[in-house]
Amino acid sequence: MTVRVLLADDQVLIRSGFTALIGSAEDLRVFGEAGDGAEAVRRATELCPDVVLMDVRMPGMDGLAAARRSPPPRISPTSGSSC
């Protein structure tokens, strides 16, 4: 079974890195990407991924607010912050 992953991060370089990492696993596949929280909610609703890997800090709607509004796949909040 392949796990379908939706990536949500406002930084393209971070999404690219996760895409490369996920692409190296046989049982994972990046199924979609979003650049902000509102787009993540839309993409999660239309794509129904198995897992959403979402940045906590994004402009506009942040990852926590987006997680509350998203359909029920597993959501893993991430942050590049060292705080």
PDB file of N, CA, C and O in Angstrom:
ATOM      1  N   MET A   1       0.838  -1.185   0.000  1.00  0.00           N
ATOM      2  CA  MET A   1       0.000   0.000   0.000  1.00  0.00           C
ATOM      3  C   MET A   1       0.888   1.255   0.000  1.00  0.00           C
ATOM      4  O   MET A   1       1.836   1.349   0.758  1.00  0.00           O
ATOM      5  N   THR A   2       0.576   2.186  -0.854  1.00  0.00           N
ATOM      6  CA  THR A   2       1.302   3.449  -0.920  1.00  0.00           C
ATOM      7  C   THR A   2       0.562   4.504  -0.114  1.00  0.00           C
ATOM      8  O   THR A   2      -0.639   4.689  -0.272  1.00  0.00           O
ATOM      9  N   VAL A   3       1.287   5.194   0.762  1.00  0.00           N
ATOM     10  CA  VAL A   3       0.717   6.272   1.569  1.00  0.00           C
ATOM     11  C   VAL A   3       0.809   7.564   0.767  1.00  0.00           C
ATOM     12  O   VAL A   3       1.888   7.962   0.323  1.00  0.00           O
ATOM     13  N   ARG A   4      -0.348   8.204   0.579  1.00  0.00           N
ATOM     14  CA  ARG A   4      -0.418   9.451  -0.193  1.00  0.00           C
ATOM     15  C   ARG A   4      -0.251  10.637   0.753  1.00  0.00           C
ATOM     16  O   ARG A   4      -1.013  10.788   1.707  1.00  0.00           O
ATOM     17  N   VAL A   5       0.750  11.481   0.479  1.00  0.00           N
ATOM     18  CA  VAL A   5       1.110  12.581   1.361  1.00  0.00           C
ATOM     19  C   VAL A   5       0.811  13.918   0.687  1.00  0.00           C
ATOM     20  O   VAL A   5       1.152  14.118  -0.478  1.00  0.00           O
ATOM     21  N   LEU A   6       0.179  14.810   1.432  1.00  0.00           N
ATOM     22  CA  LEU A   6       0.000  16.198   1.004  1.00  0.00           C
ATOM     23  C   LEU A   6       0.992  17.042   1.793  1.00  0.00           C
ATOM     24  O   LEU A   6       1.032  16.977   3.024  1.00  0.00           O
ATOM     25  N   LEU A   7       1.830  17.817   1.094  1.00  0.00           N
ATOM     26  CA  LEU A   7       2.794  18.707   1.731  1.00  0.00           C
ATOM     27  C   LEU A   7       2.253  20.125   1.744  1.00  0.00           C
ATOM     28  O   LEU A   7       1.793  20.621   0.707  1.00  0.00           O
ATOM     29  N   ALA A   8       2.319  20.786   2.901  1.00  0.00           N
ATOM     30  CA  ALA A   8       1.873  22.172   3.003  1.00  0.00           C
ATOM     31  C   ALA A   8       2.956  22.985   3.705  1.00  0.00           C
ATOM     32  O   ALA A   8       3.229  22.788   4.888  1.00  0.00           O
ATOM     33  N   ASP A   9       3.587  23.869   2.968  1.00  0.00           N
ATOM     34  CA  ASP A   9       4.623  24.748   3.506  1.00  0.00           C
ATOM     35  C   ASP A   9       4.732  25.940   2.570  1.00  0.00           C
ATOM     36  O   ASP A   9       4.651  25.777   1.353  1.00  0.00           O
ATOM     37  N   ASP A  10       4.927  27.129   3.133  1.00  0.00           N
ATOM     38  CA  ASP A  10       5.012  28.319   2.294  1.00  0.00           C
ATOM     39  C   ASP A  10       6.367  28.452   1.604  1.00  0.00           C
ATOM     40  O   ASP A  10       6.511  29.230   0.674  1.00  0.00           O
ATOM     41  N   GLN A  11       7.355  27.675   2.012  1.00  0.00           N
ATOM     42  CA  GLN A  11       8.682  27.751   1.411  1.00  0.00           C
ATOM     43  C   GLN A  11       8.869  26.614   0.399  1.00  0.00           C
ATOM     44  O   GLN A  11       8.853  25.439   0.754  1.00  0.00           O
ATOM     45  N   VAL A  12       9.035  26.990  -0.849  1.00  0.00           N
ATOM     46  CA  VAL A  12       9.169  26.017  -1.936  1.00  0.00           C
ATOM     47  C   VAL A  12      10.361  25.092  -1.701  1.00  0.00           C
ATOM     48  O   VAL A  12      10.285  23.885  -1.947  1.00  0.00           O
ATOM     49  N   LEU A  13      11.462  25.624  -1.200  1.00  0.00           N
ATOM     50  CA  LEU A  13      12.657  24.821  -0.961  1.00  0.00           C
ATOM     51  C   LEU A  13      12.381  23.717   0.074  1.00  0.00           C
ATOM     52  O   LEU A  13      12.839  22.584  -0.086  1.00  0.00           O
ATOM     53  N   ILE A  14      11.625  24.023   1.092  1.00  0.00           N
ATOM     54  CA  ILE A  14      11.274  23.023   2.115  1.00  0.00           C
ATOM     55  C   ILE A  14      10.393  21.938   1.485  1.00  0.00           C
ATOM     56  O   ILE A  14      10.626  20.746   1.687  1.00  0.00           O
ATOM     57  N   ARG A  15       9.391  22.359   0.712  1.00  0.00           N
ATOM     58  CA  ARG A  15       8.535  21.367   0.043  1.00  0.00           C
ATOM     59  C   ARG A  15       9.354  20.489  -0.893  1.00  0.00           C
ATOM     60  O   ARG A  15       9.149  19.274  -0.948  1.00  0.00           O
ATOM     61  N   SER A  16      10.301  21.087  -1.614  1.00  0.00           N
ATOM     62  CA  SER A  16      11.153  20.314  -2.522  1.00  0.00           C
ATOM     63  C   SER A  16      11.985  19.286  -1.757  1.00  0.00           C
ATOM     64  O   SER A  16      12.148  18.148  -2.205  1.00  0.00           O
ATOM     65  N   GLY A  17      12.518  19.684  -0.609  1.00  0.00           N
ATOM     66  CA  GLY A  17      13.305  18.768   0.202  1.00  0.00           C
ATOM     67  C   GLY A  17      12.482  17.596   0.703  1.00  0.00           C
ATOM     68  O   GLY A  17      12.916  16.432   0.639  1.00  0.00           O
ATOM     69  N   PHE A  18      11.281  17.893   1.212  1.00  0.00           N
ATOM     70  CA  PHE A  18      10.397  16.815   1.668  1.00  0.00           C
ATOM     71  C   PHE A  18       9.985  15.914   0.500  1.00  0.00           C
ATOM     72  O   PHE A  18       9.886  14.702   0.647  1.00  0.00           O
ATOM     73  N   THR A  19       9.752  16.520  -0.664  1.00  0.00           N
ATOM     74  CA  THR A  19       9.382  15.726  -1.843  1.00  0.00           C
ATOM     75  C   THR A  19      10.492  14.744  -2.193  1.00  0.00           C
ATOM     76  O   THR A  19      10.231  13.570  -2.470  1.00  0.00           O
ATOM     77  N   ALA A  20      11.743  15.206  -2.168  1.00  0.00           N
ATOM     78  CA  ALA A  20      12.873  14.322  -2.465  1.00  0.00           C
ATOM     79  C   ALA A  20      12.994  13.217  -1.424  1.00  0.00           C
ATOM     80  O   ALA A  20      13.208  12.049  -1.766  1.00  0.00           O
ATOM     81  N   LEU A  21      12.840  13.574  -0.164  1.00  0.00           N
ATOM     82  CA  LEU A  21      12.944  12.588   0.909  1.00  0.00           C
ATOM     83  C   LEU A  21      11.826  11.553   0.821  1.00  0.00           C
ATOM     84  O   LEU A  21      12.070  10.349   0.886  1.00  0.00           O
ATOM     85  N   ILE A  22      10.617  12.014   0.647  1.00  0.00           N
ATOM     86  CA  ILE A  22       9.465  11.112   0.549  1.00  0.00           C
ATOM     87  C   ILE A  22       9.574  10.253  -0.704  1.00  0.00           C
ATOM     88  O   ILE A  22       9.243   9.069  -0.685  1.00  0.00           O
ATOM     89  N   GLY A  23      10.064  10.839  -1.795  1.00  0.00           N
ATOM     90  CA  GLY A  23      10.209  10.100  -3.041  1.00  0.00           C
ATOM     91  C   GLY A  23      11.203   8.959  -2.958  1.00  0.00           C
ATOM     92  O   GLY A  23      11.166   8.032  -3.772  1.00  0.00           O
ATOM     93  N   SER A  24      12.082   8.993  -1.968  1.00  0.00           N
ATOM     94  CA  SER A  24      13.061   7.913  -1.821  1.00  0.00           C
ATOM     95  C   SER A  24      12.483   6.691  -1.107  1.00  0.00           C
ATOM     96  O   SER A  24      13.120   5.642  -1.076  1.00  0.00           O
ATOM     97  N   ALA A  25      11.293   6.806  -0.567  1.00  0.00           N
ATOM     98  CA  ALA A  25      10.641   5.680   0.113  1.00  0.00           C
ATOM     99  C   ALA A  25       9.683   4.989  -0.855  1.00  0.00           C
ATOM    100  O   ALA A  25       8.917   5.650  -1.560  1.00  0.00           O
ATOM    101  N   GLU A  26       9.730   3.682  -0.892  1.00  0.00           N
ATOM    102  CA  GLU A  26       8.890   2.935  -1.828  1.00  0.00           C
ATOM    103  C   GLU A  26       7.401   3.033  -1.513  1.00  0.00           C
ATOM    104  O   GLU A  26       6.575   2.967  -2.419  1.00  0.00           O
ATOM    105  N   ASP A  27       7.067   3.187  -0.249  1.00  0.00           N
ATOM    106  CA  ASP A  27       5.657   3.138   0.153  1.00  0.00           C
ATOM    107  C   ASP A  27       5.051   4.516   0.413  1.00  0.00           C
ATOM    108  O   ASP A  27       3.945   4.626   0.938  1.00  0.00           O
ATOM    109  N   LEU A  28       5.753   5.591   0.041  1.00  0.00           N
ATOM    110  CA  LEU A  28       5.242   6.954   0.199  1.00  0.00           C
ATOM    111  C   LEU A  28       5.231   7.659  -1.147  1.00  0.00           C
ATOM    112  O   LEU A  28       6.098   7.427  -1.990  1.00  0.00           O
ATOM    113  N   ARG A  29       4.238   8.550  -1.330  1.00  0.00           N
ATOM    114  CA  ARG A  29       4.170   9.322  -2.571  1.00  0.00           C
ATOM    115  C   ARG A  29       3.589  10.691  -2.265  1.00  0.00           C
ATOM    116  O   ARG A  29       2.572  10.807  -1.581  1.00  0.00           O
ATOM    117  N   VAL A  30       4.250  11.744  -2.752  1.00  0.00           N
ATOM    118  CA  VAL A  30       3.687  13.088  -2.616  1.00  0.00           C
ATOM    119  C   VAL A  30       2.521  13.180  -3.585  1.00  0.00           C
ATOM    120  O   VAL A  30       2.686  13.040  -4.792  1.00  0.00           O
ATOM    121  N   PHE A  31       1.353  13.396  -3.023  1.00  0.00           N
ATOM    122  CA  PHE A  31       0.106  13.371  -3.775  1.00  0.00           C
ATOM    123  C   PHE A  31      -0.356  14.783  -4.127  1.00  0.00           C
ATOM    124  O   PHE A  31      -1.197  14.974  -4.985  1.00  0.00           O
ATOM    125  N   GLY A  32       0.195  15.778  -3.414  1.00  0.00           N
ATOM    126  CA  GLY A  32      -0.168  17.161  -3.673  1.00  0.00           C
ATOM    127  C   GLY A  32       0.640  18.099  -2.802  1.00  0.00           C
ATOM    128  O   GLY A  32       1.278  17.671  -1.844  1.00  0.00           O
ATOM    129  N   GLU A  33       0.613  19.379  -3.153  1.00  0.00           N
ATOM    130  CA  GLU A  33       1.344  20.403  -2.402  1.00  0.00           C
ATOM    131  C   GLU A  33       0.467  21.627  -2.226  1.00  0.00           C
ATOM    132  O   GLU A  33      -0.428  21.882  -3.038  1.00  0.00           O
ATOM    133  N   ALA A  34       0.759  22.382  -1.152  1.00  0.00           N
ATOM    134  CA  ALA A  34       0.050  23.636  -0.885  1.00  0.00           C
ATOM    135  C   ALA A  34       1.049  24.634  -0.325  1.00  0.00           C
ATOM    136  O   ALA A  34       1.959  24.256   0.413  1.00  0.00           O
ATOM    137  N   GLY A  35       0.865  25.910  -0.661  1.00  0.00           N
ATOM    138  CA  GLY A  35       1.776  26.956  -0.223  1.00  0.00           C
ATOM    139  C   GLY A  35       1.295  27.761   0.965  1.00  0.00           C
ATOM    140  O   GLY A  35       2.027  28.602   1.478  1.00  0.00           O
ATOM    141  N   ASP A  36       0.066  27.535   1.414  1.00  0.00           N
ATOM    142  CA  ASP A  36      -0.450  28.210   2.608  1.00  0.00           C
ATOM    143  C   ASP A  36      -1.582  27.375   3.200  1.00  0.00           C
ATOM    144  O   ASP A  36      -2.000  26.369   2.620  1.00  0.00           O
ATOM    145  N   GLY A  37      -2.067  27.803   4.361  1.00  0.00           N
ATOM    146  CA  GLY A  37      -3.078  27.023   5.062  1.00  0.00           C
ATOM    147  C   GLY A  37      -4.393  26.893   4.319  1.00  0.00           C
ATOM    148  O   GLY A  37      -4.990  25.812   4.274  1.00  0.00           O
ATOM    149  N   ALA A  38      -4.862  27.980   3.718  1.00  0.00           N
ATOM    150  CA  ALA A  38      -6.136  27.933   2.986  1.00  0.00           C
ATOM    151  C   ALA A  38      -6.043  26.963   1.802  1.00  0.00           C
ATOM    152  O   ALA A  38      -6.961  26.173   1.562  1.00  0.00           O
ATOM    153  N   GLU A  39      -4.916  27.010   1.100  1.00  0.00           N
ATOM    154  CA  GLU A  39      -4.723  26.087  -0.019  1.00  0.00           C
ATOM    155  C   GLU A  39      -4.625  24.650   0.490  1.00  0.00           C
ATOM    156  O   GLU A  39      -5.130  23.724  -0.144  1.00  0.00           O
ATOM    157  N   ALA A  40      -4.003  24.453   1.650  1.00  0.00           N
ATOM    158  CA  ALA A  40      -3.893  23.108   2.229  1.00  0.00           C
ATOM    159  C   ALA A  40      -5.268  22.523   2.530  1.00  0.00           C
ATOM    160  O   ALA A  40      -5.525  21.347   2.261  1.00  0.00           O
ATOM    161  N   VAL A  41      -6.170  23.340   3.067  1.00  0.00           N
ATOM    162  CA  VAL A  41      -7.534  22.875   3.352  1.00  0.00           C
ATOM    163  C   VAL A  41      -8.233  22.492   2.046  1.00  0.00           C
ATOM    164  O   VAL A  41      -8.846  21.425   1.952  1.00  0.00           O
ATOM    165  N   ARG A  42      -8.116  23.341   1.026  1.00  0.00           N
ATOM    166  CA  ARG A  42      -8.734  23.033  -0.272  1.00  0.00           C
ATOM    167  C   ARG A  42      -8.173  21.747  -0.863  1.00  0.00           C
ATOM    168  O   ARG A  42      -8.925  20.879  -1.319  1.00  0.00           O
ATOM    169  N   ARG A  43      -6.836  21.626  -0.873  1.00  0.00           N
ATOM    170  CA  ARG A  43      -6.204  20.442  -1.463  1.00  0.00           C
ATOM    171  C   ARG A  43      -6.528  19.172  -0.682  1.00  0.00           C
ATOM    172  O   ARG A  43      -6.754  18.117  -1.271  1.00  0.00           O
ATOM    173  N   ALA A  44      -6.564  19.263   0.648  1.00  0.00           N
ATOM    174  CA  ALA A  44      -6.902  18.091   1.469  1.00  0.00           C
ATOM    175  C   ALA A  44      -8.338  17.647   1.202  1.00  0.00           C
ATOM    176  O   ALA A  44      -8.625  16.448   1.135  1.00  0.00           O
ATOM    177  N   THR A  45      -9.223  18.609   1.010  1.00  0.00           N
ATOM    178  CA  THR A  45     -10.624  18.290   0.739  1.00  0.00           C
ATOM    179  C   THR A  45     -10.780  17.633  -0.625  1.00  0.00           C
ATOM    180  O   THR A  45     -11.509  16.648  -0.765  1.00  0.00           O
ATOM    181  N   GLU A  46     -10.078  18.136  -1.625  1.00  0.00           N
ATOM    182  CA  GLU A  46     -10.236  17.583  -2.980  1.00  0.00           C
ATOM    183  C   GLU A  46      -9.441  16.302  -3.202  1.00  0.00           C
ATOM    184  O   GLU A  46      -9.874  15.427  -3.956  1.00  0.00           O
ATOM    185  N   LEU A  47      -8.275  16.154  -2.562  1.00  0.00           N
ATOM    186  CA  LEU A  47      -7.409  15.006  -2.831  1.00  0.00           C
ATOM    187  C   LEU A  47      -7.582  13.840  -1.853  1.00  0.00           C
ATOM    188  O   LEU A  47      -7.195  12.718  -2.172  1.00  0.00           O
ATOM    189  N   CYS A  48      -8.094  14.116  -0.656  1.00  0.00           N
ATOM    190  CA  CYS A  48      -8.252  13.085   0.386  1.00  0.00           C
ATOM    191  C   CYS A  48      -6.962  12.294   0.617  1.00  0.00           C
ATOM    192  O   CYS A  48      -6.933  11.066   0.481  1.00  0.00           O
ATOM    193  N   PRO A  49      -5.865  12.974   0.985  1.00  0.00           N
ATOM    194  CA  PRO A  49      -4.602  12.266   1.216  1.00  0.00           C
ATOM    195  C   PRO A  49      -4.677  11.406   2.477  1.00  0.00           C
ATOM    196  O   PRO A  49      -5.553  11.602   3.328  1.00  0.00           O
ATOM    197  N   ASP A  50      -3.743  10.474   2.604  1.00  0.00           N
ATOM    198  CA  ASP A  50      -3.657   9.658   3.813  1.00  0.00           C
ATOM    199  C   ASP A  50      -3.015  10.434   4.955  1.00  0.00           C
ATOM    200  O   ASP A  50      -3.371  10.253   6.119  1.00  0.00           O
ATOM    201  N   VAL A  51      -2.045  11.290   4.615  1.00  0.00           N
ATOM    202  CA  VAL A  51      -1.292  12.063   5.600  1.00  0.00           C
ATOM    203  C   VAL A  51      -1.077  13.470   5.058  1.00  0.00           C
ATOM    204  O   VAL A  51      -0.823  13.638   3.869  1.00  0.00           O
ATOM    205  N   VAL A  52      -1.174  14.461   5.954  1.00  0.00           N
ATOM    206  CA  VAL A  52      -0.832  15.835   5.596  1.00  0.00           C
ATOM    207  C   VAL A  52       0.367  16.246   6.451  1.00  0.00           C
ATOM    208  O   VAL A  52       0.302  16.177   7.674  1.00  0.00           O
ATOM    209  N   LEU A  53       1.448  16.641   5.800  1.00  0.00           N
ATOM    210  CA  LEU A  53       2.630  17.152   6.478  1.00  0.00           C
ATOM    211  C   LEU A  53       2.590  18.664   6.302  1.00  0.00           C
ATOM    212  O   LEU A  53       2.775  19.167   5.194  1.00  0.00           O
ATOM    213  N   MET A  54       2.285  19.392   7.394  1.00  0.00           N
ATOM    214  CA  MET A  54       1.979  20.811   7.274  1.00  0.00           C
ATOM    215  C   MET A  54       2.823  21.657   8.220  1.00  0.00           C
ATOM    216  O   MET A  54       2.949  21.345   9.396  1.00  0.00           O
ATOM    217  N   ASP A  55       3.378  22.741   7.674  1.00  0.00           N
ATOM    218  CA  ASP A  55       4.122  23.712   8.468  1.00  0.00           C
ATOM    219  C   ASP A  55       3.161  24.418   9.414  1.00  0.00           C
ATOM    220  O   ASP A  55       2.035  24.745   9.046  1.00  0.00           O
ATOM    221  N   VAL A  56       3.605  24.656  10.635  1.00  0.00           N
ATOM    222  CA  VAL A  56       2.779  25.357  11.610  1.00  0.00           C
ATOM    223  C   VAL A  56       2.716  26.846  11.289  1.00  0.00           C
ATOM    224  O   VAL A  56       1.662  27.467  11.401  1.00  0.00           O
ATOM    225  N   ARG A  57       3.839  27.407  10.866  1.00  0.00           N
ATOM    226  CA  ARG A  57       3.914  28.851  10.611  1.00  0.00           C
ATOM    227  C   ARG A  57       3.881  29.136   9.117  1.00  0.00           C
ATOM    228  O   ARG A  57       4.858  28.895   8.408  1.00  0.00           O
ATOM    229  N   MET A  58       2.746  29.646   8.670  1.00  0.00           N
ATOM    230  CA  MET A  58       2.588  30.053   7.272  1.00  0.00           C
ATOM    231  C   MET A  58       1.809  31.362   7.254  1.00  0.00           C
ATOM    232  O   MET A  58       1.019  31.619   8.161  1.00  0.00           O
ATOM    233  N   PRO A  59       2.012  32.188   6.231  1.00  0.00           N
ATOM    234  CA  PRO A  59       1.256  33.439   6.140  1.00  0.00           C
ATOM    235  C   PRO A  59      -0.228  33.165   5.900  1.00  0.00           C
ATOM    236  O   PRO A  59      -0.596  32.109   5.385  1.00  0.00           O
ATOM    237  N   GLY A  60      -1.048  34.123   6.281  1.00  0.00           N
ATOM    238  CA  GLY A  60      -2.496  33.932   6.122  1.00  0.00           C
ATOM    239  C   GLY A  60      -2.979  32.960   7.172  1.00  0.00           C
ATOM    240  O   GLY A  60      -2.753  33.145   8.359  1.00  0.00           O
ATOM    241  N   MET A  61      -3.597  31.888   6.737  1.00  0.00           N
ATOM    242  CA  MET A  61      -4.055  30.852   7.659  1.00  0.00           C
ATOM    243  C   MET A  61      -2.864  29.964   8.019  1.00  0.00           C
ATOM    244  O   MET A  61      -2.259  29.348   7.146  1.00  0.00           O
ATOM    245  N   ASP A  62      -2.522  29.906   9.303  1.00  0.00           N
ATOM    246  CA  ASP A  62      -1.380  29.074   9.695  1.00  0.00           C
ATOM    247  C   ASP A  62      -1.761  27.597   9.719  1.00  0.00           C
ATOM    248  O   ASP A  62      -2.918  27.228   9.522  1.00  0.00           O
ATOM    249  N   GLY A  63      -0.765  26.755   9.933  1.00  0.00           N
ATOM    250  CA  GLY A  63      -0.973  25.314   9.886  1.00  0.00           C
ATOM    251  C   GLY A  63      -1.920  24.791  10.952  1.00  0.00           C
ATOM    252  O   GLY A  63      -2.660  23.834  10.717  1.00  0.00           O
ATOM    253  N   LEU A  64      -1.911  25.394  12.142  1.00  0.00           N
ATOM    254  CA  LEU A  64      -2.811  24.935  13.205  1.00  0.00           C
ATOM    255  C   LEU A  64      -4.267  25.227  12.863  1.00  0.00           C
ATOM    256  O   LEU A  64      -5.143  24.376  13.043  1.00  0.00           O
ATOM    257  N   ALA A  65      -4.525  26.430  12.359  1.00  0.00           N
ATOM    258  CA  ALA A  65      -5.895  26.772  11.947  1.00  0.00           C
ATOM    259  C   ALA A  65      -6.332  25.893  10.781  1.00  0.00           C
ATOM    260  O   ALA A  65      -7.477  25.427  10.739  1.00  0.00           O
ATOM    261  N   ALA A  66      -5.428  25.645   9.846  1.00  0.00           N
ATOM    262  CA  ALA A  66      -5.750  24.797   8.696  1.00  0.00           C
ATOM    263  C   ALA A  66      -6.049  23.372   9.150  1.00  0.00           C
ATOM    264  O   ALA A  66      -6.961  22.724   8.631  1.00  0.00           O
ATOM    265  N   ALA A  67      -5.302  22.875  10.123  1.00  0.00           N
ATOM    266  CA  ALA A  67      -5.529  21.515  10.626  1.00  0.00           C
ATOM    267  C   ALA A  67      -6.922  21.392  11.236  1.00  0.00           C
ATOM    268  O   ALA A  67      -7.594  20.364  11.080  1.00  0.00           O
ATOM    269  N   ARG A  68      -7.368  22.423  11.922  1.00  0.00           N
ATOM    270  CA  ARG A  68      -8.720  22.398  12.523  1.00  0.00           C
ATOM    271  C   ARG A  68      -9.811  22.406  11.459  1.00  0.00           C
ATOM    272  O   ARG A  68     -10.905  21.919  11.686  1.00  0.00           O
ATOM    273  N   ARG A  69      -9.531  22.967  10.281  1.00  0.00           N
ATOM    274  CA  ARG A  69     -10.537  23.076   9.217  1.00  0.00           C
ATOM    275  C   ARG A  69     -10.434  21.955   8.180  1.00  0.00           C
ATOM    276  O   ARG A  69     -11.283  21.856   7.297  1.00  0.00           O
ATOM    277  N   SER A  70      -9.398  21.136   8.272  1.00  0.00           N
ATOM    278  CA  SER A  70      -9.165  20.092   7.268  1.00  0.00           C
ATOM    279  C   SER A  70      -9.972  18.838   7.555  1.00  0.00           C
ATOM    280  O   SER A  70     -10.308  18.558   8.699  1.00  0.00           O
ATOM    281  N   PRO A  71     -10.238  18.060   6.502  1.00  0.00           N
ATOM    282  CA  PRO A  71     -10.866  16.755   6.713  1.00  0.00           C
ATOM    283  C   PRO A  71      -9.938  15.849   7.521  1.00  0.00           C
ATOM    284  O   PRO A  71      -8.777  16.186   7.744  1.00  0.00           O
ATOM    285  N   PRO A  72     -10.389  14.691   7.928  1.00  0.00           N
ATOM    286  CA  PRO A  72      -9.701  13.923   8.967  1.00  0.00           C
ATOM    287  C   PRO A  72      -8.453  13.088   8.667  1.00  0.00           C
ATOM    288  O   PRO A  72      -8.158  12.215   9.456  1.00  0.00           O
ATOM    289  N   PRO A  73      -7.636  13.306   7.650  1.00  0.00           N
ATOM    290  CA  PRO A  73      -6.428  12.473   7.594  1.00  0.00           C
ATOM    291  C   PRO A  73      -5.480  12.837   8.737  1.00  0.00           C
ATOM    292  O   PRO A  73      -5.648  13.861   9.384  1.00  0.00           O
ATOM    293  N   ARG A  74      -4.496  12.023   8.949  1.00  0.00           N
ATOM    294  CA  ARG A  74      -3.480  12.331   9.959  1.00  0.00           C
ATOM    295  C   ARG A  74      -2.712  13.556   9.510  1.00  0.00           C
ATOM    296  O   ARG A  74      -2.277  13.643   8.371  1.00  0.00           O
ATOM    297  N   ILE A  75      -2.537  14.508  10.429  1.00  0.00           N
ATOM    298  CA  ILE A  75      -1.798  15.728  10.120  1.00  0.00           C
ATOM    299  C   ILE A  75      -0.595  15.792  11.030  1.00  0.00           C
ATOM    300  O   ILE A  75      -0.715  15.665  12.240  1.00  0.00           O
ATOM    301  N   SER A  76       0.581  15.988  10.439  1.00  0.00           N
ATOM    302  CA  SER A  76       1.803  16.104  11.202  1.00  0.00           C
ATOM    303  C   SER A  76       2.310  17.523  11.084  1.00  0.00           C
ATOM    304  O   SER A  76       2.819  17.925  10.043  1.00  0.00           O
ATOM    305  N   PRO A  77       2.138  18.344  12.151  1.00  0.00           N
ATOM    306  CA  PRO A  77       2.626  19.723  12.078  1.00  0.00           C
ATOM    307  C   PRO A  77       4.147  19.756  12.120  1.00  0.00           C
ATOM    308  O   PRO A  77       4.771  19.001  12.853  1.00  0.00           O
ATOM    309  N   THR A  78       4.741  20.625  11.326  1.00  0.00           N
ATOM    310  CA  THR A  78       6.194  20.796  11.316  1.00  0.00           C
ATOM    311  C   THR A  78       6.504  22.264  11.498  1.00  0.00           C
ATOM    312  O   THR A  78       5.664  23.123  11.296  1.00  0.00           O
ATOM    313  N   SER A  79       7.732  22.549  11.911  1.00  0.00           N
ATOM    314  CA  SER A  79       8.167  23.929  12.010  1.00  0.00           C
ATOM    315  C   SER A  79       9.666  23.976  11.848  1.00  0.00           C
ATOM    316  O   SER A  79      10.385  23.135  12.392  1.00  0.00           O
ATOM    317  N   GLY A  80      10.143  24.943  11.093  1.00  0.00           N
ATOM    318  CA  GLY A  80      11.568  25.130  10.933  1.00  0.00           C
ATOM    319  C   GLY A  80      12.142  25.990  12.056  1.00  0.00           C
ATOM    320  O   GLY A  80      13.323  26.233  12.119  1.00  0.00           O
ATOM    321  N   SER A  81      11.294  26.402  12.978  1.00  0.00           N
ATOM    322  CA  SER A  81      11.718  27.276  14.053  1.00  0.00           C
ATOM    323  C   SER A  81      12.523  26.513  15.101  1.00  0.00           C
ATOM    324  O   SER A  81      12.221  25.375  15.429  1.00  0.00           O
ATOM    325  N   SER A  82      13.541  27.144  15.639  1.00  0.00           N
ATOM    326  CA  SER A  82      14.325  26.518  16.700  1.00  0.00           C
ATOM    327  C   SER A  82      13.807  26.898  18.080  1.00  0.00           C
ATOM    328  O   SER A  82      14.344  26.495  19.089  1.00  0.00           O
ATOM    329  N   CYS A  83      12.761  27.713  18.146  1.00  0.00           N
ATOM    330  CA  CYS A  83      12.197  28.159  19.425  1.00  0.00           C
ATOM    331  C   CYS A  83      11.235  27.132  19.992  1.00  0.00           C
ATOM    332  O   CYS A  83      10.528  26.480  19.341  1.00  0.00           O
TER     333      CYS A  83
END
